[in-house]
PDB file of C-alpha atoms in Angstrom:
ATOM      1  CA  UNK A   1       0.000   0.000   0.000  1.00 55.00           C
ATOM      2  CA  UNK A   2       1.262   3.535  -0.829  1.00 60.00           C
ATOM      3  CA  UNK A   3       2.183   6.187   1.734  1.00 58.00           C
ATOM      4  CA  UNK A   4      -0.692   9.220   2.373  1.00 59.00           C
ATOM      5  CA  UNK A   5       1.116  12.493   2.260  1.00 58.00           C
ATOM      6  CA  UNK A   6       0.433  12.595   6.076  1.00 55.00           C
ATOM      7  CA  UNK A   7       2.665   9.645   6.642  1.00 54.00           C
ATOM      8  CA  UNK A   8       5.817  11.195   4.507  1.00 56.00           C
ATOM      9  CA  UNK A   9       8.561  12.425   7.119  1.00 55.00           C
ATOM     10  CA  UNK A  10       9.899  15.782   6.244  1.00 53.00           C
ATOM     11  CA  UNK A  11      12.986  17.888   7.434  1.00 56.00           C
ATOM     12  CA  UNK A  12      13.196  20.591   9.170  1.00 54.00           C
ATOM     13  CA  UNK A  13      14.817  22.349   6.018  1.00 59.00           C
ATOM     14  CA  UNK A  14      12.200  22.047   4.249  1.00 59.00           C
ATOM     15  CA  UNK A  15       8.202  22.577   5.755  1.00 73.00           C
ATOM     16  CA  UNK A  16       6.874  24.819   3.479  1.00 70.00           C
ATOM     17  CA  UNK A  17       6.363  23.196  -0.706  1.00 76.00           C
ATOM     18  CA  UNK A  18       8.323  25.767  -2.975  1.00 73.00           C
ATOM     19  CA  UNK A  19       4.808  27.448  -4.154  1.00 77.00           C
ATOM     20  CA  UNK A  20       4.464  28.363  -0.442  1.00 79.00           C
ATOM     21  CA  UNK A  21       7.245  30.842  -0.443  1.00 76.00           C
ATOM     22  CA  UNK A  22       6.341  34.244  -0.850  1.00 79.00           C
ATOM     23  CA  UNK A  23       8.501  36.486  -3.179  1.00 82.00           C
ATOM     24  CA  UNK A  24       8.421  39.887  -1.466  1.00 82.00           C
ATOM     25  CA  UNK A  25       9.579  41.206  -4.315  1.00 87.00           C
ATOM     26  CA  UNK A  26       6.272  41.137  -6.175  1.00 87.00           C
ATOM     27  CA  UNK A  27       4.658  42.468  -3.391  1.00 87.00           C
ATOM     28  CA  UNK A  28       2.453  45.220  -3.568  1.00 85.00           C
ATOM     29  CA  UNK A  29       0.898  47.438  -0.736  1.00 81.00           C
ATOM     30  CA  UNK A  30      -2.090  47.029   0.619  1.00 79.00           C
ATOM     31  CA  UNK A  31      -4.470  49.880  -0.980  1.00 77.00           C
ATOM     32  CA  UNK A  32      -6.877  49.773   1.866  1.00 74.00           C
ATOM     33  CA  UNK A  33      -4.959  50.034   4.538  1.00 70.00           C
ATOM     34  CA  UNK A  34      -3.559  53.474   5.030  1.00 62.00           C
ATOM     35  CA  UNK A  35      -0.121  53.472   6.724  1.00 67.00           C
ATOM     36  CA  UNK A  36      -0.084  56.765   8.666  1.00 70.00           C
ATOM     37  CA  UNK A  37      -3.746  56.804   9.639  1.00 62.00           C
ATOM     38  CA  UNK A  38      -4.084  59.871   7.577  1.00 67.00           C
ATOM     39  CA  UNK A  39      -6.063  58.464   4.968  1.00 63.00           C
ATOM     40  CA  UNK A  40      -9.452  56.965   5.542  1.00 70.00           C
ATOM     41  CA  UNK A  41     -10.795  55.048   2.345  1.00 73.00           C
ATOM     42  CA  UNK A  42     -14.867  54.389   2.301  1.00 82.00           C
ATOM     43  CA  UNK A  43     -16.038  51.913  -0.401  1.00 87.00           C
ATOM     44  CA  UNK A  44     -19.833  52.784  -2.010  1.00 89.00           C
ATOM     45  CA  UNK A  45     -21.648  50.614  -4.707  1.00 92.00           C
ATOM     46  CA  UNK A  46     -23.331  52.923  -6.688  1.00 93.00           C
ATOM     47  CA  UNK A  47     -26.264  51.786  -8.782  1.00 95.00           C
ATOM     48  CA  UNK A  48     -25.879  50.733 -12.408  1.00 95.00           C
ATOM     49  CA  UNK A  49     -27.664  53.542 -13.818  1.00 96.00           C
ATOM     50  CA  UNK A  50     -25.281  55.799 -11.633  1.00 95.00           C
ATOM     51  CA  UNK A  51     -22.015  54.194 -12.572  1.00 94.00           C
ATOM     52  CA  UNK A  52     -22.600  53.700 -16.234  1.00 95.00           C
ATOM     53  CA  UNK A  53     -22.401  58.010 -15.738  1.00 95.00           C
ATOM     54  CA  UNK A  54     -19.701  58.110 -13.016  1.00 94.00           C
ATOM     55  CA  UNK A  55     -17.014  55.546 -14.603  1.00 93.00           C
ATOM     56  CA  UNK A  56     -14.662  56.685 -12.436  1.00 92.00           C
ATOM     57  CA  UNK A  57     -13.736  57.306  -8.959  1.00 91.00           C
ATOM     58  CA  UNK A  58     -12.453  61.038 -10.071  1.00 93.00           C
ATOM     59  CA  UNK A  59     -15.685  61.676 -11.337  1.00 95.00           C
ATOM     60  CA  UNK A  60     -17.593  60.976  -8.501  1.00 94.00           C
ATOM     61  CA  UNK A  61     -15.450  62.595  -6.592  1.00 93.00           C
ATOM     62  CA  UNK A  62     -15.792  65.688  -8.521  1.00 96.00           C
ATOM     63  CA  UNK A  63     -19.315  65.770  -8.575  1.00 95.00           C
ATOM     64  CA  UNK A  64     -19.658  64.931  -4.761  1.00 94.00           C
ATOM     65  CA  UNK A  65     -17.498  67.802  -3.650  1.00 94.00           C
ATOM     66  CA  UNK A  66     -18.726  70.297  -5.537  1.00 95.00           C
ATOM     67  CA  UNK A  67     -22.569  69.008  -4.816  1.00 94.00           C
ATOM     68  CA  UNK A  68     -20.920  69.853  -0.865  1.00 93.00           C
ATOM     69  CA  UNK A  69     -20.030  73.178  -1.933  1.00 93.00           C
ATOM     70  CA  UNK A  70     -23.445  74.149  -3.444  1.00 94.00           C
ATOM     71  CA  UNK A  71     -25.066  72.978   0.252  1.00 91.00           C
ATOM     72  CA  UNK A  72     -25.821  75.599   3.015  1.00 89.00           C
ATOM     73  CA  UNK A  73     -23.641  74.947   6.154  1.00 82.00           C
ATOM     74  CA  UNK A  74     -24.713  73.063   8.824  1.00 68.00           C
ATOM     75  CA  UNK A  75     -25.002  75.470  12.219  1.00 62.00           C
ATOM     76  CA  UNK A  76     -23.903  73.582  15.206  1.00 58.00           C
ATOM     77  CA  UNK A  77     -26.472  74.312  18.583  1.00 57.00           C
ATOM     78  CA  UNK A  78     -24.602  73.646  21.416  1.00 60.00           C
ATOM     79  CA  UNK A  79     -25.979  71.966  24.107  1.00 59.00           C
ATOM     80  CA  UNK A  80     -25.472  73.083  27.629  1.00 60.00           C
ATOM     81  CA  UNK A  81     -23.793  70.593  30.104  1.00 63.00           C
ATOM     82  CA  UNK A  82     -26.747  70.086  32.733  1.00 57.00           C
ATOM     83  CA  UNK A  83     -30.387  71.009  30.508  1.00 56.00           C
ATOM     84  CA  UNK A  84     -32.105  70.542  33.723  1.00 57.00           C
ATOM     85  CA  UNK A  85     -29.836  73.999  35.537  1.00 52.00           C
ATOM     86  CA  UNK A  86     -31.463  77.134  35.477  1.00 53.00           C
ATOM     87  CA  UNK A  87     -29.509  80.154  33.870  1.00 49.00           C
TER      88      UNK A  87
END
């Protein structure tokens, strides 16, 4: 009866198959993950009718900021600390 691969013995020198061995060469860096913190990515699916118009993420981009330009600003009401103290 043949050996299972569990039954093989190995050495030490060599546990991991050749097609295990990662070639940090042709690594590339992770797009998502921002390396400073600085950058926060957000992913959106638009609909199709939306991103048959909006091919690309420059575009939306565009159109998104300057959609946030043409909107009035937001007024912040601050809160006091304790509603329930009389002035």
């Amino acid at each position: 009866m043949s050996k299972t691969p569990f039954e093989e013995s190995h050495s030490l020198d060599d546990e991991l198959l050749p097609e295990y061995h990662f070639d940090y060469k042709k690594a590339k860096p992770n797009r998502f993950a921002a390396s400073d913190g600085t950058q926060l990515l957000k992913v959106v699916v638009l609909d199709e009718d939306v991103a048959r118009v909006f091919t690309t993420p420059e575009s939306v981009n565009k159109v998104l900021r300057a959609l946030i330009e043409s909107m009035p600003q937001a007024t912040t009401v601050t809160q006091p600390n304790n509603p329930g103290a009389a002035d």
